[in-house]
Coordinates of C-alpha atoms in Angstrom, one line a residue:
X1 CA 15.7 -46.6 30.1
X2 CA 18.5 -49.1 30.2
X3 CA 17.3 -49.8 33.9
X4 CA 13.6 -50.1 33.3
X5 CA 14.2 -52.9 30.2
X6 CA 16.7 -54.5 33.0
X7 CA 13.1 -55.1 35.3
X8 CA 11.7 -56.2 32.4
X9 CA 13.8 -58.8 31.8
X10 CA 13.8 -59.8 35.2
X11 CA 10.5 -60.1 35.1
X12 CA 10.5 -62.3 32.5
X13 CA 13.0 -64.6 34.2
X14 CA 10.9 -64.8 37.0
X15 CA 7.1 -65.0 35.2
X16 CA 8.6 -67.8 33.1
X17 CA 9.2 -70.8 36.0
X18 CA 5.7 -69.3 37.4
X19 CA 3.4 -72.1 38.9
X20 CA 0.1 -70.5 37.8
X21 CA 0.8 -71.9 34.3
X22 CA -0.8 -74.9 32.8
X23 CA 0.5 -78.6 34.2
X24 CA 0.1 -79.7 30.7
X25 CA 3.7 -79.3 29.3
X26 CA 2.4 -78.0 25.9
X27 CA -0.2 -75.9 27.3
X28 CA 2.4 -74.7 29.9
X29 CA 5.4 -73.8 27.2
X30 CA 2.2 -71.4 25.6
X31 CA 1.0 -69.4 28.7
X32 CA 5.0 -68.9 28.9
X33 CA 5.4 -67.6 25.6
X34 CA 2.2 -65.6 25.7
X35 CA 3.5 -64.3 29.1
X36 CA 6.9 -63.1 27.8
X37 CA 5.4 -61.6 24.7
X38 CA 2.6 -59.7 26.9
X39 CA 5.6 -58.0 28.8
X40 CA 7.7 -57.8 25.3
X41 CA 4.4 -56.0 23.6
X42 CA 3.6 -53.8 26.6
X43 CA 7.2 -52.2 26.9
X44 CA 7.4 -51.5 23.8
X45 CA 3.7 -49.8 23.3
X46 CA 5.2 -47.8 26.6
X47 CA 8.2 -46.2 24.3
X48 CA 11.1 -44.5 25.2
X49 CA 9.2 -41.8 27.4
X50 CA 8.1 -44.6 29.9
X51 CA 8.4 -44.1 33.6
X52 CA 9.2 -46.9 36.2
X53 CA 5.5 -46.8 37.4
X54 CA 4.3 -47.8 33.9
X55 CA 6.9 -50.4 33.7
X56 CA 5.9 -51.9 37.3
X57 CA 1.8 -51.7 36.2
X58 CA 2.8 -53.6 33.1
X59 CA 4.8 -56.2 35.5
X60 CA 1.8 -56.5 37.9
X61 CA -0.3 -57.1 35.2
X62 CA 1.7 -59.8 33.6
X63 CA 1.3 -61.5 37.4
X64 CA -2.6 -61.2 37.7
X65 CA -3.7 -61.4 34.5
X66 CA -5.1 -64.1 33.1
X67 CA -3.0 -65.7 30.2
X68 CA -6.0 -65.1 27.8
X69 CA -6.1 -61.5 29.0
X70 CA -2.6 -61.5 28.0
X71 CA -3.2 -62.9 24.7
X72 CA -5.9 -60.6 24.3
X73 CA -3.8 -57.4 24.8
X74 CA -0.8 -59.0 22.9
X75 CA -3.1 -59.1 19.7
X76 CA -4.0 -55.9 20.4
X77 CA 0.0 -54.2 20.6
X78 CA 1.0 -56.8 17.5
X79 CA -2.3 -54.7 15.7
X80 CA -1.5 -51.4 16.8
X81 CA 2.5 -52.2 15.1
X82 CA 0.6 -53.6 12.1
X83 CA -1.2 -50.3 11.7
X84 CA 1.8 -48.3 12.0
X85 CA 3.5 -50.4 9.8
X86 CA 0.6 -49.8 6.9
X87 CA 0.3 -46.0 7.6
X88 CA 4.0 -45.7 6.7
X89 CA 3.6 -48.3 3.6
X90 CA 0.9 -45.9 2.7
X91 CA 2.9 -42.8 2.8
X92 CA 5.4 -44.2 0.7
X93 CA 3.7 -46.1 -2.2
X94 CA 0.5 -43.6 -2.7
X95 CA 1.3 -40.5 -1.2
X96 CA 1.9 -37.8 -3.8
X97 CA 1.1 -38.2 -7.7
X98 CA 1.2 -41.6 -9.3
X99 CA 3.5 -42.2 -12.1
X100 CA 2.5 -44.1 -15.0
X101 CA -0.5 -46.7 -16.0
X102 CA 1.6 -49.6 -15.3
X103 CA 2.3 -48.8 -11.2
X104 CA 1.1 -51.4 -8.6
X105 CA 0.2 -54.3 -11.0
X106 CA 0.6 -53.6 -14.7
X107 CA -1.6 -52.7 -17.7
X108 CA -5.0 -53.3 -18.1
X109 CA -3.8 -56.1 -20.6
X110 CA -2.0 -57.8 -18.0
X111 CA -4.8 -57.6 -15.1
X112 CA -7.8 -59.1 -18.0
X113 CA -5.0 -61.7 -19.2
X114 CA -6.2 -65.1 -17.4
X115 CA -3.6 -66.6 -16.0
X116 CA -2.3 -70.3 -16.4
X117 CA -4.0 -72.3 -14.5
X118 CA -2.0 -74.6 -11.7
X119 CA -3.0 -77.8 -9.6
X120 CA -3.4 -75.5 -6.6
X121 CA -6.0 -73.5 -8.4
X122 CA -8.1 -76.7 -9.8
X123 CA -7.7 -77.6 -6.6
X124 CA -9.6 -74.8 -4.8
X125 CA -11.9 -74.7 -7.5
X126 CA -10.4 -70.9 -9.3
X127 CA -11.5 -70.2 -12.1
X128 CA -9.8 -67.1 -12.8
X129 CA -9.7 -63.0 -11.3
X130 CA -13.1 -62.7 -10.0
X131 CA -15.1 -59.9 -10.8
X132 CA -15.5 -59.5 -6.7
X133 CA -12.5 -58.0 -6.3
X134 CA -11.8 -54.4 -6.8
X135 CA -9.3 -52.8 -9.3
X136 CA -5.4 -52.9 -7.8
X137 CA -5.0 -49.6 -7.5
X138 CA -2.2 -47.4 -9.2
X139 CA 0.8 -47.1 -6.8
X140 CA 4.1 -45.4 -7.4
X141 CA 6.4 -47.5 -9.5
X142 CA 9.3 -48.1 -6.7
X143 CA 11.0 -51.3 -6.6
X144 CA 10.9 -53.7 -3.4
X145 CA 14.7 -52.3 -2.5
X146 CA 13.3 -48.7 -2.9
X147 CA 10.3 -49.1 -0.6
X148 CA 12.8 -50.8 2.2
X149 CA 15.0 -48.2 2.2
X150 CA 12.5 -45.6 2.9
X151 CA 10.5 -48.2 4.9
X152 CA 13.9 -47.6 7.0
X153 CA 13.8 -44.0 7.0
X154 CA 10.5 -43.6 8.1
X155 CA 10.5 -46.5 11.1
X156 CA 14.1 -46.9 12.0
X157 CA 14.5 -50.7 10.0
X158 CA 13.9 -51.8 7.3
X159 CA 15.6 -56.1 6.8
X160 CA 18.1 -57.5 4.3
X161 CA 18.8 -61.0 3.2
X162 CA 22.6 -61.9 2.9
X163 CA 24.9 -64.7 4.0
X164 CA 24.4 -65.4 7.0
X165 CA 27.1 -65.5 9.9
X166 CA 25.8 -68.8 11.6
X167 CA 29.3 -70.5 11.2
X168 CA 28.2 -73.5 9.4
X169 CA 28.0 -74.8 5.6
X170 CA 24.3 -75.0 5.8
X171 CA 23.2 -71.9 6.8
X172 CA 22.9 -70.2 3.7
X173 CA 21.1 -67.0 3.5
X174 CA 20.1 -64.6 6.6
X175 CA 17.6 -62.5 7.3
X176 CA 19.4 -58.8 8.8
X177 CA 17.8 -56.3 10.2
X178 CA 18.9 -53.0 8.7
X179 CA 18.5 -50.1 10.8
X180 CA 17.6 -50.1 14.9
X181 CA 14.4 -52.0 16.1
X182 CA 13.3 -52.1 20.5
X183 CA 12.5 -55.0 22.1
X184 CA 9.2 -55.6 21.6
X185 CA 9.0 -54.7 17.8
X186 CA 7.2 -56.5 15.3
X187 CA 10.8 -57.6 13.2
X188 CA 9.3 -59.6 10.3
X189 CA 5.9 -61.2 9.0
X190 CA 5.4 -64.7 7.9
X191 CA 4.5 -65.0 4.6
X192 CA 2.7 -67.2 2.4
X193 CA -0.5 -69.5 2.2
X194 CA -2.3 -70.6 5.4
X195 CA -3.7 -74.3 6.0
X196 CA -6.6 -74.4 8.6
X197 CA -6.0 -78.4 9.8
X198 CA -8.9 -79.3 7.5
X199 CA -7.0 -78.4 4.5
X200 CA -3.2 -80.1 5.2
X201 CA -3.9 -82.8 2.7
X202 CA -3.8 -79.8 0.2
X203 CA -0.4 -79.1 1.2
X204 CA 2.3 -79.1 -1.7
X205 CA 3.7 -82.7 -1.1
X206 CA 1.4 -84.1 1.5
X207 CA 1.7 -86.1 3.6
X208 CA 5.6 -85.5 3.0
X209 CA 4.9 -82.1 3.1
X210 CA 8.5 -81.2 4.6
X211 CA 10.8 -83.7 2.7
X212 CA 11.6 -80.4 -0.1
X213 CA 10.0 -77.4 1.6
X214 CA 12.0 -75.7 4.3
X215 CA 9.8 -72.7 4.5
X216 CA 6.9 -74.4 6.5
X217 CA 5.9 -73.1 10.0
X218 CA 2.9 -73.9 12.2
X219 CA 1.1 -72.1 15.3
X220 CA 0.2 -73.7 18.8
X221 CA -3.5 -74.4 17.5
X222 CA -2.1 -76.4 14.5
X223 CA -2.2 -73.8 11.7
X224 CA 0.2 -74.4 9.1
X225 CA 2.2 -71.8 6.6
X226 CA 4.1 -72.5 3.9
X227 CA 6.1 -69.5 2.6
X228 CA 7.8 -71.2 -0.4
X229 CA 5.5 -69.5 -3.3
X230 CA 6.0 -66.3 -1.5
X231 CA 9.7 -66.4 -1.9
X232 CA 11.6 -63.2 -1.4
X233 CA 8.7 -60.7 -2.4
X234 CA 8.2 -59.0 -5.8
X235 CA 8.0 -55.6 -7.3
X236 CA 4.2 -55.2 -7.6
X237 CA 1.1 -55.1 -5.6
X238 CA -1.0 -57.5 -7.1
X239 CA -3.8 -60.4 -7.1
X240 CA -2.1 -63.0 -5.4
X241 CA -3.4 -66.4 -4.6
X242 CA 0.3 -68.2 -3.6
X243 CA -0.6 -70.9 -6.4
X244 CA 2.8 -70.3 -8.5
X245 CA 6.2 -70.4 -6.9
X246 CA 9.1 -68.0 -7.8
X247 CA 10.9 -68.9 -10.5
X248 CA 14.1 -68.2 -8.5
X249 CA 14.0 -70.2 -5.3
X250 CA 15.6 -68.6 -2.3
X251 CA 18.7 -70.4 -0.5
X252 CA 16.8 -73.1 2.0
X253 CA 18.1 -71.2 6.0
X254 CA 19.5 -73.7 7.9
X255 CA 19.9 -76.7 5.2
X256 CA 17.9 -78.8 3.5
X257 CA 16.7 -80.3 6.8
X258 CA 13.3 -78.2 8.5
X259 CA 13.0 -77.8 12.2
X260 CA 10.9 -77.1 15.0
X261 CA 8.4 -74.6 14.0
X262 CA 9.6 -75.6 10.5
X263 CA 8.8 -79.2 10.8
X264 CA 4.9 -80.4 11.0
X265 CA 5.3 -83.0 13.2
X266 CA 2.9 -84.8 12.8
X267 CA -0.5 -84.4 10.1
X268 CA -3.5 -85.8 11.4
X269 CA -5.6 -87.7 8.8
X270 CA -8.5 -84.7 7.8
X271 CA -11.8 -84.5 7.4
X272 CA -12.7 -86.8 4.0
X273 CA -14.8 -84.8 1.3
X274 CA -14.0 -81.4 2.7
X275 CA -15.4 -79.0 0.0
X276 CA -13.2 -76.1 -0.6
X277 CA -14.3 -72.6 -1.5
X278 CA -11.6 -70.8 -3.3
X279 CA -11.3 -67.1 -4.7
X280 CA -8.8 -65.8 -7.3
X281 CA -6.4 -64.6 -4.6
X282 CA -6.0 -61.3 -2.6
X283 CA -4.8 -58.0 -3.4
X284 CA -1.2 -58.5 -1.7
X285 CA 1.5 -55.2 -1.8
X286 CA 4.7 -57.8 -2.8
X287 CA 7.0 -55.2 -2.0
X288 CA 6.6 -55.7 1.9
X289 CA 10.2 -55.1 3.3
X290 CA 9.4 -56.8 6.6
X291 CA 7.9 -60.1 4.8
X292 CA 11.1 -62.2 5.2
X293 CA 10.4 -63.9 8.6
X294 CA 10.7 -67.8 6.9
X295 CA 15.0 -66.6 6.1
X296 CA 15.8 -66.7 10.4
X297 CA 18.4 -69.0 11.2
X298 CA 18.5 -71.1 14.3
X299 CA 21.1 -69.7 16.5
X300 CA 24.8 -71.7 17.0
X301 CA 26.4 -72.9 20.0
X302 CA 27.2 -69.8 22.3
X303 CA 24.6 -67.3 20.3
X304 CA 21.1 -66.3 22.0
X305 CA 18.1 -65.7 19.7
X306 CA 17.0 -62.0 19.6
X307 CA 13.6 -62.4 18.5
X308 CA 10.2 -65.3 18.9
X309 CA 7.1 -66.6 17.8
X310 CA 4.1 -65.0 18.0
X311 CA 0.8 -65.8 16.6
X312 CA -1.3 -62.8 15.0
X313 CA -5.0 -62.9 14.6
X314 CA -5.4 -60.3 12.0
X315 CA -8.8 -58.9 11.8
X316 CA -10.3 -58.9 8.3
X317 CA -12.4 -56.3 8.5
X318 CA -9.4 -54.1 8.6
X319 CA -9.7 -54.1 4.8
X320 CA -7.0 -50.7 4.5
X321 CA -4.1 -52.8 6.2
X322 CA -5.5 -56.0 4.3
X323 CA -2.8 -55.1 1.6
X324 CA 0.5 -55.5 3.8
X325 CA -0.4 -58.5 5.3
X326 CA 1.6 -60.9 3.5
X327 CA -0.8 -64.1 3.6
X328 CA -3.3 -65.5 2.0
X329 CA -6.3 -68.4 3.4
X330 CA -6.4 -71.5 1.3
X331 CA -9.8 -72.7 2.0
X332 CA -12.8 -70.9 3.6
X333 CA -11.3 -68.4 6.5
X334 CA -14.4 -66.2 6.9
X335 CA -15.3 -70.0 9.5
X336 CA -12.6 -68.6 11.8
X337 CA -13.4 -65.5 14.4
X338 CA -12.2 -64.1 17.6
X339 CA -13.4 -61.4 20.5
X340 CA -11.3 -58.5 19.7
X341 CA -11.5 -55.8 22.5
X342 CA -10.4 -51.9 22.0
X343 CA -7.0 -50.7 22.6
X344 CA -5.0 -51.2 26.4
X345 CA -7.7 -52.3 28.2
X346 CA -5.7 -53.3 31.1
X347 CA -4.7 -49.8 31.3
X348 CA -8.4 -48.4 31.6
X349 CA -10.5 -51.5 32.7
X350 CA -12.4 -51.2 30.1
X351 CA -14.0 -53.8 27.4
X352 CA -16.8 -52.8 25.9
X353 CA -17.2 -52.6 22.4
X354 CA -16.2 -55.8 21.6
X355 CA -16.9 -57.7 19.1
X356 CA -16.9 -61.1 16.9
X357 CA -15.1 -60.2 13.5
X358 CA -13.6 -62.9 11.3
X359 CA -9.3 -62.8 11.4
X360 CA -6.5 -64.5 9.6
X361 CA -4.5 -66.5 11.6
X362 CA -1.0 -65.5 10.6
X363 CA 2.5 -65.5 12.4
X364 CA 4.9 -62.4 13.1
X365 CA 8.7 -62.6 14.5
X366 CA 9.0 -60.0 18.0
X367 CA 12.2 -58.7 18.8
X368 CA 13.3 -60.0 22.8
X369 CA 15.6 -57.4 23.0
X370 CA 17.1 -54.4 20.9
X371 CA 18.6 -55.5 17.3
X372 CA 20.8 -53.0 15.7
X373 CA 22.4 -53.9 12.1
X374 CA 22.6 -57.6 12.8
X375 CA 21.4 -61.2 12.1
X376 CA 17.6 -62.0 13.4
X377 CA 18.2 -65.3 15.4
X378 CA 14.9 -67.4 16.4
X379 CA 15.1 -70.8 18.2
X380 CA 13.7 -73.0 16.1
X381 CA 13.1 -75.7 18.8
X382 CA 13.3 -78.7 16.8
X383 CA 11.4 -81.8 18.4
X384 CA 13.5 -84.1 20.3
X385 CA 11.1 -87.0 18.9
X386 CA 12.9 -87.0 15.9
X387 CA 16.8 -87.0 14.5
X388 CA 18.2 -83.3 14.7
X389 CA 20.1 -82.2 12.0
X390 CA 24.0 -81.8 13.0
X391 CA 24.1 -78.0 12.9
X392 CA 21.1 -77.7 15.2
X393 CA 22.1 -76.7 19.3
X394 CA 19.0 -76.8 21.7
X395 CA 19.0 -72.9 22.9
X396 CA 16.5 -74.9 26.3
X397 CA 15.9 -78.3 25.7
X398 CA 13.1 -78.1 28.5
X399 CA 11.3 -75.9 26.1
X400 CA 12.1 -78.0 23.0
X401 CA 10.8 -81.1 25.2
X402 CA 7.3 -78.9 26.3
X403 CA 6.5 -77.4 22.9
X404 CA 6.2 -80.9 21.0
X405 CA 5.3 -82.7 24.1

């Protein structure tokens, strides 16, 4: 196996200084990544029982493929993790009898309580639960670090936040992965509130939105999510709406300075007199052991990252997964779709039964090589536009220069 994930990585080498990408450096820097995830994806979807003629179809696909034919199937592998991922939460939180009224959200009393009211809420026009949404339902009354330890025992990993080993003053807390994950894993999920470009003047703090907020992140298409109100998770599944943030505030990774990914670098001025439609939140599992991805640290000098961006559309209509997906739409999302297609495609040939469904555009962290029981690195590449903060060594300074270009 150790052979075949050499190719791979060869491959990857090779694939990224290809000339078929994009001349436009920004452009270019995102076939690249998509090109590198598509082979990431694939291997692992292959699993340990792969031959070397599966690992050289997956290579000459990465070569002929178009890069949204990649994209495609690497939506697809991130989906078929995500699934995985829920079957397993499922197992463990309502599998078996259910203890007590009070599991998965409280009493009755606490779910018809109406909840204090915040400027994010008048804001998106909430008035409240609404009747729309259907009852939490009763789950078994484990606490977050119970659900990640048997997360780990039924997946292999499971992630833990403690000081991090990035040998600087400013590094604070880590993110760990607990437990043994392959390259191509889905490592953690980006939590928090999602800001379609319409709706960044609704940002906490706008247009400074960064100035006391480390936990922001945005996508190639200019999608923004801030993970502050999620802060480290909770012990409940309940109706969240990411309008309250935790009354203990998590250690800021990396400083008080944001980066890269972190760092919006610039906000457009938007649309004037957008109307916003608003809900009272989402039925969100807050216990999610792999909803950490905003505590990676930027690698130091001498360390490589082990894991990188990648943009998930999830598919809404997958309303049994809904739960686990750590996120929430500020705004109207059910605007946004995308052409899903069935499962390996470019293994049959096959596309029908396709189909426009509306998706939340969320982020996930993908392991670039096997973790075992250490520190999840990403490279934040910070823009060269602006002043880097002194802790912060370019991991490739061509990509840093393409990906804000």
């Amino acid at each position: 196996m150790a052979f075949l994930f050499n190719k791979f990585q060869e491959a990857v080498k090779v694939l990224a200084k290809s000339p078929t990408f994009a001349k436009d450096p920004r452009k270019m820097q995102f076939e690249a990544d998509i090109n590198r995830l598509f082979l990431y994806t694939c291997y692992n979807r292959l699993g340990r029982t792969a031959e070397e003629a599966d690992v050289d179809e997956v290579i000459e696909m990465a070569n002929k493929a178009s890069v949204d034919d990649q994209q495609k199937q690497v939506q697809e592998n991130i989906h078929s993790q995500t699934r995985n991922f829920s079957t397993a939460m499922d197992s463990i939180l309502l599998s078996g009898p259910i203890e007590g009224d009070e599991a998965g959200g409280g009493s009755s009393k606490d779910e018809d309580a109406a909840p204090r009211r915040s400027g994010l809420s008048f804001a998106v026009g909430q008035r409240g639960p609404s009747s729309k949404h259907p009852a939490i339902p009763k789950t078994k009354p484990l606490s977050l670090a119970e659900v990640s330890l048997r997360l780990k025992e039924s997946i292999g990993y499971a992630l833990d936040l403690k000081p991090s080993q990035i040998p600087h003053e400013a590094a604070g807390i880590g993110l760990f992965v607990n437990g043994e994950a392959d390259v191509g894993t889905v490592i953690a999920f980006y939590p928090g509130v999602i800001y379609a470009p319409a709706y960044y003047r609704y940002i906490p703090g706008y247009p400074r939105v960064d100035a006391k907020n480390p936990y922001l992140i945005t996508r190639y298409d200019g999608t923004v999510i801030n993970a502050q109100p999620w802060g480290s998770g909770g012990d409940t599944r309940e109706l969240w709406d990411g309008s309250k943030l935790p009354e203990n505030q998590p250690s800021s990774p990396s400083g008080d300075e944001n980066g890269s990914d972190r760092l919006w670098k610039t906000l457009s001025k938007p649309v004037e007199g957008t109307r916003i439609s608003g809900g009272a939140g989402e039925i969100i599992e807050r216990r999610n052991p792999l909803a950490l991805a905003h505590f990676a640290n930027h690698p130091a000098k001498g360390m490589a990252p082990n894991v990188m961006i990648c943009p998930y559309d999830f598919p809404l209509t997958e309303k049994e997964m809904r739960t686990y997906v750590p996120n929430v739409s500020f705004g109207n999302a059910d605007q946004v779709s995308m052409r899903r297609f069935g499962s390996f495609w470019w293994r049959t040939g096959s596309r029908e039964g396709s189909s426009d469904v509306p998706i939340m555009k969320a982020l996930v962290l993908v392991a670039t090589r096997a973790i075992c029981d250490e520190e999840v690195l990403l490279n934040y590449r910070l823009s060269n536009s602006k002043r880097r903060p002194t802790w912060y060594t370019p991991v490739d300074e061509e990509e840093d220069q393409r990906r804000w270009s």
